[in-house]
């Protein structure tokens, strides 16, 4: 049995407007599963596929009060591409934001609802990821996160240090999942979280039990009676285990 990361779930006051921003930012297609739910995936994409981690945006009236612990890093291929992408994103409604990054070669922006993200300088490691270089999660113990997430999913652990842990699909495609050490403790429900999906033919309940045995705990975020299971990893980051597909 195994799971894999298939999408990130993002809360928004206006899911349609935020969806339009990210669709234009990434060059992805936009669809709606119904009122309050907007989905994004690459053009011509057959879901689920490890070449991309899709984005699901869900309407939620609660305000954003703290810096997100999960954000996207966008890839670029040259200094000119980085500058052009930053300018294009600002024209779409992104704004520069200071999260204490100091003098760094990447640019930190916030989307129209204040969600932080980074436009990276060109890095060879991200040359084949697509527009999303990495899904980045703040944590206090990258080694512990590598142990949990390396067992939770069938992704390969590439780097483990005191400062970061890096995973990627075992197929060697798509974005990376990175856990970066931060001194800040988690203080609120994450407005962006990971969604995992077991493979066809696997048992969702058995997979959830396996994740609990690894250190995940059940958590109630007001989800009610839904076909997915909401858990939290050992640092309290919420994630969902969807039905197999």
PDB file of C-alpha atoms in Angstrom:
ATOM      1  CA  UNK A   1       0.000   0.000   0.000  1.00  0.00           C
ATOM      2  CA  UNK A   2       1.082   3.578  -0.617  1.00  0.00           C
ATOM      3  CA  UNK A   3      -0.166   7.076  -1.177  1.00  0.00           C
ATOM      4  CA  UNK A   4       1.107   9.905  -3.317  1.00  0.00           C
ATOM      5  CA  UNK A   5       0.729  13.673  -3.296  1.00  0.00           C
ATOM      6  CA  UNK A   6      -1.822  14.614  -5.950  1.00  0.00           C
ATOM      7  CA  UNK A   7      -2.819  18.183  -5.132  1.00  0.00           C
ATOM      8  CA  UNK A   8      -2.612  21.047  -2.719  1.00  0.00           C
ATOM      9  CA  UNK A   9      -5.805  22.365  -1.180  1.00  0.00           C
ATOM     10  CA  UNK A  10      -6.009  26.146  -0.854  1.00  0.00           C
ATOM     11  CA  UNK A  11      -8.631  28.147   1.069  1.00  0.00           C
ATOM     12  CA  UNK A  12      -9.912  31.396  -0.474  1.00  0.00           C
ATOM     13  CA  UNK A  13     -12.569  34.023   0.071  1.00  0.00           C
ATOM     14  CA  UNK A  14     -13.182  34.006  -3.693  1.00  0.00           C
ATOM     15  CA  UNK A  15     -12.144  30.683  -5.175  1.00  0.00           C
ATOM     16  CA  UNK A  16     -13.006  31.706  -8.742  1.00  0.00           C
ATOM     17  CA  UNK A  17     -10.922  34.888  -8.683  1.00  0.00           C
ATOM     18  CA  UNK A  18      -7.958  33.209  -7.011  1.00  0.00           C
ATOM     19  CA  UNK A  19      -8.277  30.325  -9.446  1.00  0.00           C
ATOM     20  CA  UNK A  20      -8.066  32.720 -12.386  1.00  0.00           C
ATOM     21  CA  UNK A  21      -4.906  34.254 -10.940  1.00  0.00           C
ATOM     22  CA  UNK A  22      -3.155  30.918 -10.500  1.00  0.00           C
ATOM     23  CA  UNK A  23      -4.355  29.551 -13.839  1.00  0.00           C
ATOM     24  CA  UNK A  24      -2.820  32.556 -15.583  1.00  0.00           C
ATOM     25  CA  UNK A  25       0.275  32.445 -13.397  1.00  0.00           C
ATOM     26  CA  UNK A  26       1.000  28.800 -14.227  1.00  0.00           C
ATOM     27  CA  UNK A  27      -0.532  28.568 -17.699  1.00  0.00           C
ATOM     28  CA  UNK A  28      -2.906  25.860 -16.439  1.00  0.00           C
ATOM     29  CA  UNK A  29      -6.533  25.084 -17.228  1.00  0.00           C
ATOM     30  CA  UNK A  30      -9.373  26.032 -14.906  1.00  0.00           C
ATOM     31  CA  UNK A  31     -12.541  24.111 -14.040  1.00  0.00           C
ATOM     32  CA  UNK A  32     -15.196  24.054 -11.344  1.00  0.00           C
ATOM     33  CA  UNK A  33     -16.657  21.064  -9.526  1.00  0.00           C
ATOM     34  CA  UNK A  34     -19.484  23.249  -8.248  1.00  0.00           C
ATOM     35  CA  UNK A  35     -20.072  26.459  -6.302  1.00  0.00           C
ATOM     36  CA  UNK A  36     -17.113  27.272  -4.086  1.00  0.00           C
ATOM     37  CA  UNK A  37     -14.713  24.781  -5.631  1.00  0.00           C
ATOM     38  CA  UNK A  38     -12.197  25.646  -8.368  1.00  0.00           C
ATOM     39  CA  UNK A  39      -9.661  23.185  -9.767  1.00  0.00           C
ATOM     40  CA  UNK A  40      -6.441  23.820 -11.682  1.00  0.00           C
ATOM     41  CA  UNK A  41      -4.280  21.426 -13.667  1.00  0.00           C
ATOM     42  CA  UNK A  42      -1.936  21.604 -16.663  1.00  0.00           C
ATOM     43  CA  UNK A  43      -3.450  21.739 -20.126  1.00  0.00           C
ATOM     44  CA  UNK A  44      -4.050  18.216 -21.451  1.00  0.00           C
ATOM     45  CA  UNK A  45      -3.335  16.663 -18.044  1.00  0.00           C
ATOM     46  CA  UNK A  46      -4.762  13.253 -17.124  1.00  0.00           C
ATOM     47  CA  UNK A  47      -5.363  13.234 -13.364  1.00  0.00           C
ATOM     48  CA  UNK A  48      -3.694  11.906 -11.310  1.00  0.00           C
ATOM     49  CA  UNK A  49      -0.190  11.958 -12.751  1.00  0.00           C
ATOM     50  CA  UNK A  50       3.140  12.584 -10.978  1.00  0.00           C
ATOM     51  CA  UNK A  51       4.216  15.152 -13.574  1.00  0.00           C
ATOM     52  CA  UNK A  52       2.203  17.764 -11.680  1.00  0.00           C
ATOM     53  CA  UNK A  53       0.658  18.460  -8.283  1.00  0.00           C
ATOM     54  CA  UNK A  54      -2.716  20.017  -9.022  1.00  0.00           C
ATOM     55  CA  UNK A  55      -4.381  22.820  -7.078  1.00  0.00           C
ATOM     56  CA  UNK A  56      -7.844  22.724  -5.547  1.00  0.00           C
ATOM     57  CA  UNK A  57      -9.211  26.051  -4.291  1.00  0.00           C
ATOM     58  CA  UNK A  58     -12.153  25.977  -1.895  1.00  0.00           C
ATOM     59  CA  UNK A  59     -14.196  28.933  -0.669  1.00  0.00           C
ATOM     60  CA  UNK A  60     -13.735  29.650   3.030  1.00  0.00           C
ATOM     61  CA  UNK A  61     -14.801  32.832   4.868  1.00  0.00           C
ATOM     62  CA  UNK A  62     -12.207  32.627   7.636  1.00  0.00           C
ATOM     63  CA  UNK A  63      -9.486  35.286   7.402  1.00  0.00           C
ATOM     64  CA  UNK A  64      -5.787  34.712   6.838  1.00  0.00           C
ATOM     65  CA  UNK A  65      -4.078  35.781  10.070  1.00  0.00           C
ATOM     66  CA  UNK A  66      -0.517  34.413   9.886  1.00  0.00           C
ATOM     67  CA  UNK A  67       2.112  33.579   7.293  1.00  0.00           C
ATOM     68  CA  UNK A  68       1.239  30.337   5.556  1.00  0.00           C
ATOM     69  CA  UNK A  69       3.292  27.304   6.535  1.00  0.00           C
ATOM     70  CA  UNK A  70       2.829  25.839   3.053  1.00  0.00           C
ATOM     71  CA  UNK A  71       3.706  27.749  -0.112  1.00  0.00           C
ATOM     72  CA  UNK A  72       4.703  27.262  -3.741  1.00  0.00           C
ATOM     73  CA  UNK A  73       8.099  27.939  -5.293  1.00  0.00           C
ATOM     74  CA  UNK A  74       7.940  28.754  -8.998  1.00  0.00           C
ATOM     75  CA  UNK A  75      10.745  27.740 -11.351  1.00  0.00           C
ATOM     76  CA  UNK A  76      12.526  29.948 -13.877  1.00  0.00           C
ATOM     77  CA  UNK A  77      15.076  29.178 -16.590  1.00  0.00           C
ATOM     78  CA  UNK A  78      17.101  32.408 -16.709  1.00  0.00           C
ATOM     79  CA  UNK A  79      17.498  35.755 -14.992  1.00  0.00           C
ATOM     80  CA  UNK A  80      15.436  37.347 -17.750  1.00  0.00           C
ATOM     81  CA  UNK A  81      12.700  34.746 -17.304  1.00  0.00           C
ATOM     82  CA  UNK A  82      12.644  35.406 -13.555  1.00  0.00           C
ATOM     83  CA  UNK A  83      12.322  39.165 -14.060  1.00  0.00           C
ATOM     84  CA  UNK A  84       9.652  38.756 -16.729  1.00  0.00           C
ATOM     85  CA  UNK A  85       7.674  36.307 -14.607  1.00  0.00           C
ATOM     86  CA  UNK A  86       7.748  38.593 -11.563  1.00  0.00           C
ATOM     87  CA  UNK A  87       6.540  41.508 -13.694  1.00  0.00           C
ATOM     88  CA  UNK A  88       3.770  39.408 -15.239  1.00  0.00           C
ATOM     89  CA  UNK A  89       2.616  38.135 -11.851  1.00  0.00           C
ATOM     90  CA  UNK A  90       2.492  41.657 -10.461  1.00  0.00           C
ATOM     91  CA  UNK A  91       0.377  42.699 -13.445  1.00  0.00           C
ATOM     92  CA  UNK A  92      -1.970  39.825 -12.584  1.00  0.00           C
ATOM     93  CA  UNK A  93      -2.359  41.113  -9.014  1.00  0.00           C
ATOM     94  CA  UNK A  94       0.568  39.702  -7.022  1.00  0.00           C
ATOM     95  CA  UNK A  95       2.369  42.027  -4.623  1.00  0.00           C
ATOM     96  CA  UNK A  96       5.901  41.995  -3.168  1.00  0.00           C
ATOM     97  CA  UNK A  97       5.960  40.902   0.464  1.00  0.00           C
ATOM     98  CA  UNK A  98       8.614  40.968   3.186  1.00  0.00           C
ATOM     99  CA  UNK A  99       8.616  37.854   5.353  1.00  0.00           C
ATOM    100  CA  UNK A 100      12.093  38.545   6.679  1.00  0.00           C
ATOM    101  CA  UNK A 101      13.847  36.945   3.715  1.00  0.00           C
ATOM    102  CA  UNK A 102      16.574  39.602   3.563  1.00  0.00           C
ATOM    103  CA  UNK A 103      18.857  39.839   0.541  1.00  0.00           C
ATOM    104  CA  UNK A 104      18.098  36.667  -1.420  1.00  0.00           C
ATOM    105  CA  UNK A 105      18.209  35.824  -5.146  1.00  0.00           C
ATOM    106  CA  UNK A 106      14.567  34.823  -5.251  1.00  0.00           C
ATOM    107  CA  UNK A 107      11.536  37.104  -5.140  1.00  0.00           C
ATOM    108  CA  UNK A 108       8.818  36.711  -2.523  1.00  0.00           C
ATOM    109  CA  UNK A 109       5.316  37.683  -3.630  1.00  0.00           C
ATOM    110  CA  UNK A 110       1.789  37.271  -2.320  1.00  0.00           C
ATOM    111  CA  UNK A 111      -1.167  36.301  -4.476  1.00  0.00           C
ATOM    112  CA  UNK A 112      -4.351  38.460  -4.431  1.00  0.00           C
ATOM    113  CA  UNK A 113      -5.509  36.777  -1.191  1.00  0.00           C
ATOM    114  CA  UNK A 114      -2.161  37.210   0.554  1.00  0.00           C
ATOM    115  CA  UNK A 115      -0.767  33.708   0.095  1.00  0.00           C
ATOM    116  CA  UNK A 116       3.016  33.933  -0.018  1.00  0.00           C
ATOM    117  CA  UNK A 117       4.976  32.276  -2.814  1.00  0.00           C
ATOM    118  CA  UNK A 118       8.480  32.526  -4.281  1.00  0.00           C
ATOM    119  CA  UNK A 119       9.758  33.070  -7.798  1.00  0.00           C
ATOM    120  CA  UNK A 120      13.106  31.341  -7.726  1.00  0.00           C
ATOM    121  CA  UNK A 121      16.271  32.276  -9.539  1.00  0.00           C
ATOM    122  CA  UNK A 122      17.301  29.659 -12.146  1.00  0.00           C
ATOM    123  CA  UNK A 123      18.401  26.432 -10.467  1.00  0.00           C
ATOM    124  CA  UNK A 124      19.428  23.336 -12.459  1.00  0.00           C
ATOM    125  CA  UNK A 125      17.676  21.005 -10.023  1.00  0.00           C
ATOM    126  CA  UNK A 126      14.293  22.442 -11.071  1.00  0.00           C
ATOM    127  CA  UNK A 127      14.881  22.448 -14.832  1.00  0.00           C
ATOM    128  CA  UNK A 128      12.323  19.673 -15.476  1.00  0.00           C
ATOM    129  CA  UNK A 129       9.671  20.276 -12.808  1.00  0.00           C
ATOM    130  CA  UNK A 130       7.271  22.397 -14.820  1.00  0.00           C
ATOM    131  CA  UNK A 131       6.191  25.819 -13.557  1.00  0.00           C
ATOM    132  CA  UNK A 132       5.970  24.669  -9.931  1.00  0.00           C
ATOM    133  CA  UNK A 133       9.462  23.869  -8.679  1.00  0.00           C
ATOM    134  CA  UNK A 134       8.429  22.783  -5.191  1.00  0.00           C
ATOM    135  CA  UNK A 135       5.692  22.639  -2.602  1.00  0.00           C
ATOM    136  CA  UNK A 136       7.393  23.977   0.530  1.00  0.00           C
ATOM    137  CA  UNK A 137       6.335  23.274   4.122  1.00  0.00           C
ATOM    138  CA  UNK A 138       7.698  25.057   7.202  1.00  0.00           C
ATOM    139  CA  UNK A 139       8.668  22.729  10.030  1.00  0.00           C
ATOM    140  CA  UNK A 140      10.736  22.597  13.211  1.00  0.00           C
ATOM    141  CA  UNK A 141      12.348  19.189  12.565  1.00  0.00           C
ATOM    142  CA  UNK A 142      13.091  18.327   8.908  1.00  0.00           C
ATOM    143  CA  UNK A 143      14.554  14.945   9.863  1.00  0.00           C
ATOM    144  CA  UNK A 144      11.337  13.917  11.601  1.00  0.00           C
ATOM    145  CA  UNK A 145       9.319  15.131   8.625  1.00  0.00           C
ATOM    146  CA  UNK A 146      11.525  13.104   6.273  1.00  0.00           C
ATOM    147  CA  UNK A 147      10.910   9.982   8.373  1.00  0.00           C
ATOM    148  CA  UNK A 148       7.153  10.459   8.430  1.00  0.00           C
ATOM    149  CA  UNK A 149       6.552  11.637   4.865  1.00  0.00           C
ATOM    150  CA  UNK A 150       9.128   9.261   3.426  1.00  0.00           C
ATOM    151  CA  UNK A 151       7.035   6.400   4.823  1.00  0.00           C
ATOM    152  CA  UNK A 152       3.649   8.032   4.290  1.00  0.00           C
ATOM    153  CA  UNK A 153       4.117   8.280   0.513  1.00  0.00           C
ATOM    154  CA  UNK A 154       5.955   6.310  -2.140  1.00  0.00           C
ATOM    155  CA  UNK A 155       8.016   9.395  -2.981  1.00  0.00           C
ATOM    156  CA  UNK A 156      11.818   9.220  -2.800  1.00  0.00           C
ATOM    157  CA  UNK A 157      13.714  11.111  -0.106  1.00  0.00           C
ATOM    158  CA  UNK A 158      16.564  12.983  -1.820  1.00  0.00           C
ATOM    159  CA  UNK A 159      17.998  15.198   0.933  1.00  0.00           C
ATOM    160  CA  UNK A 160      17.827  15.122   4.725  1.00  0.00           C
ATOM    161  CA  UNK A 161      19.701  17.636   6.891  1.00  0.00           C
ATOM    162  CA  UNK A 162      18.997  19.606  10.048  1.00  0.00           C
ATOM    163  CA  UNK A 163      17.786  22.451   7.835  1.00  0.00           C
ATOM    164  CA  UNK A 164      15.716  20.744   5.146  1.00  0.00           C
ATOM    165  CA  UNK A 165      14.253  17.535   3.785  1.00  0.00           C
ATOM    166  CA  UNK A 166      13.516  17.066   0.086  1.00  0.00           C
ATOM    167  CA  UNK A 167      11.283  14.448  -1.559  1.00  0.00           C
ATOM    168  CA  UNK A 168      10.125  13.836  -5.125  1.00  0.00           C
ATOM    169  CA  UNK A 169       7.962  11.329  -6.919  1.00  0.00           C
ATOM    170  CA  UNK A 170       9.759   8.015  -7.351  1.00  0.00           C
ATOM    171  CA  UNK A 171       9.229   8.449 -11.090  1.00  0.00           C
ATOM    172  CA  UNK A 172      11.595  11.429 -11.037  1.00  0.00           C
ATOM    173  CA  UNK A 173       9.086  13.890 -12.476  1.00  0.00           C
ATOM    174  CA  UNK A 174       7.027  16.821 -11.268  1.00  0.00           C
ATOM    175  CA  UNK A 175       7.703  19.215  -8.394  1.00  0.00           C
ATOM    176  CA  UNK A 176       9.621  18.521  -5.232  1.00  0.00           C
ATOM    177  CA  UNK A 177       8.160  18.460  -1.713  1.00  0.00           C
ATOM    178  CA  UNK A 178      10.453  20.339   0.652  1.00  0.00           C
ATOM    179  CA  UNK A 179      10.366  20.730   4.429  1.00  0.00           C
ATOM    180  CA  UNK A 180      12.346  23.758   5.600  1.00  0.00           C
ATOM    181  CA  UNK A 181      13.379  24.395   9.185  1.00  0.00           C
ATOM    182  CA  UNK A 182      11.826  27.484  10.741  1.00  0.00           C
ATOM    183  CA  UNK A 183      11.780  28.761  14.322  1.00  0.00           C
ATOM    184  CA  UNK A 184       8.104  29.661  14.091  1.00  0.00           C
ATOM    185  CA  UNK A 185       5.607  27.309  15.690  1.00  0.00           C
ATOM    186  CA  UNK A 186       2.317  26.409  14.024  1.00  0.00           C
ATOM    187  CA  UNK A 187      -0.425  28.566  15.554  1.00  0.00           C
ATOM    188  CA  UNK A 188      -3.442  28.182  13.269  1.00  0.00           C
ATOM    189  CA  UNK A 189      -5.046  25.806  10.806  1.00  0.00           C
ATOM    190  CA  UNK A 190      -3.117  25.787   7.554  1.00  0.00           C
ATOM    191  CA  UNK A 191      -4.935  27.580   4.733  1.00  0.00           C
ATOM    192  CA  UNK A 192      -2.961  25.435   2.302  1.00  0.00           C
ATOM    193  CA  UNK A 193      -2.556  21.713   2.879  1.00  0.00           C
ATOM    194  CA  UNK A 194      -1.554  18.516   1.089  1.00  0.00           C
ATOM    195  CA  UNK A 195      -4.016  16.022  -0.393  1.00  0.00           C
ATOM    196  CA  UNK A 196      -2.855  12.405  -0.742  1.00  0.00           C
ATOM    197  CA  UNK A 197      -4.522   9.681  -2.785  1.00  0.00           C
ATOM    198  CA  UNK A 198      -4.039   5.912  -2.541  1.00  0.00           C
ATOM    199  CA  UNK A 199      -3.649   3.907  -5.723  1.00  0.00           C
ATOM    200  CA  UNK A 200      -6.514   2.098  -7.500  1.00  0.00           C
ATOM    201  CA  UNK A 201      -7.445  -1.082  -5.693  1.00  0.00           C
ATOM    202  CA  UNK A 202      -5.936  -0.002  -2.368  1.00  0.00           C
ATOM    203  CA  UNK A 203      -8.059   0.224   0.750  1.00  0.00           C
ATOM    204  CA  UNK A 204      -8.510   3.787   1.992  1.00  0.00           C
ATOM    205  CA  UNK A 205      -9.290   2.777   5.583  1.00  0.00           C
ATOM    206  CA  UNK A 206      -6.259   0.496   5.741  1.00  0.00           C
ATOM    207  CA  UNK A 207      -4.087   3.257   4.348  1.00  0.00           C
ATOM    208  CA  UNK A 208      -5.381   5.682   6.976  1.00  0.00           C
ATOM    209  CA  UNK A 209      -4.598   3.121   9.683  1.00  0.00           C
ATOM    210  CA  UNK A 210      -1.069   2.775   8.295  1.00  0.00           C
ATOM    211  CA  UNK A 211      -0.578   6.553   8.452  1.00  0.00           C
ATOM    212  CA  UNK A 212      -1.842   6.621  12.028  1.00  0.00           C
ATOM    213  CA  UNK A 213       0.718   3.957  12.922  1.00  0.00           C
ATOM    214  CA  UNK A 214       3.422   6.206  11.434  1.00  0.00           C
ATOM    215  CA  UNK A 215       2.410   9.083  13.705  1.00  0.00           C
ATOM    216  CA  UNK A 216      -0.525  10.821  12.015  1.00  0.00           C
ATOM    217  CA  UNK A 217      -3.507  11.753  14.173  1.00  0.00           C
ATOM    218  CA  UNK A 218      -7.164  12.333  13.401  1.00  0.00           C
ATOM    219  CA  UNK A 219      -8.239  15.952  13.385  1.00  0.00           C
ATOM    220  CA  UNK A 220     -11.594  17.703  13.142  1.00  0.00           C
ATOM    221  CA  UNK A 221     -11.506  20.892  11.080  1.00  0.00           C
ATOM    222  CA  UNK A 222     -15.275  20.961  10.636  1.00  0.00           C
ATOM    223  CA  UNK A 223     -15.231  18.660   7.620  1.00  0.00           C
ATOM    224  CA  UNK A 224     -18.398  16.816   8.610  1.00  0.00           C
ATOM    225  CA  UNK A 225     -19.413  13.646   6.768  1.00  0.00           C
ATOM    226  CA  UNK A 226     -17.054  13.501   3.789  1.00  0.00           C
ATOM    227  CA  UNK A 227     -15.527  10.635   1.778  1.00  0.00           C
ATOM    228  CA  UNK A 228     -11.976  11.659   2.642  1.00  0.00           C
ATOM    229  CA  UNK A 229     -10.162  11.442   5.973  1.00  0.00           C
ATOM    230  CA  UNK A 230      -8.495  14.444   7.586  1.00  0.00           C
ATOM    231  CA  UNK A 231      -5.297  13.761   9.503  1.00  0.00           C
ATOM    232  CA  UNK A 232      -2.400  15.796  10.883  1.00  0.00           C
ATOM    233  CA  UNK A 233       1.271  14.917  10.564  1.00  0.00           C
ATOM    234  CA  UNK A 234       3.557  14.827  13.644  1.00  0.00           C
ATOM    235  CA  UNK A 235       3.962  18.630  13.527  1.00  0.00           C
ATOM    236  CA  UNK A 236       0.228  19.248  13.286  1.00  0.00           C
ATOM    237  CA  UNK A 237       0.029  19.977   9.560  1.00  0.00           C
ATOM    238  CA  UNK A 238      -3.385  18.964   8.289  1.00  0.00           C
ATOM    239  CA  UNK A 239      -3.655  16.726   5.236  1.00  0.00           C
ATOM    240  CA  UNK A 240      -6.373  14.707   3.564  1.00  0.00           C
ATOM    241  CA  UNK A 241      -6.419  11.097   2.409  1.00  0.00           C
ATOM    242  CA  UNK A 242      -8.725  10.957  -0.593  1.00  0.00           C
ATOM    243  CA  UNK A 243     -10.433   7.901  -2.053  1.00  0.00           C
ATOM    244  CA  UNK A 244      -8.241   5.626  -4.225  1.00  0.00           C
ATOM    245  CA  UNK A 245      -7.874   6.493  -7.898  1.00  0.00           C
TER     246      UNK A 245
END
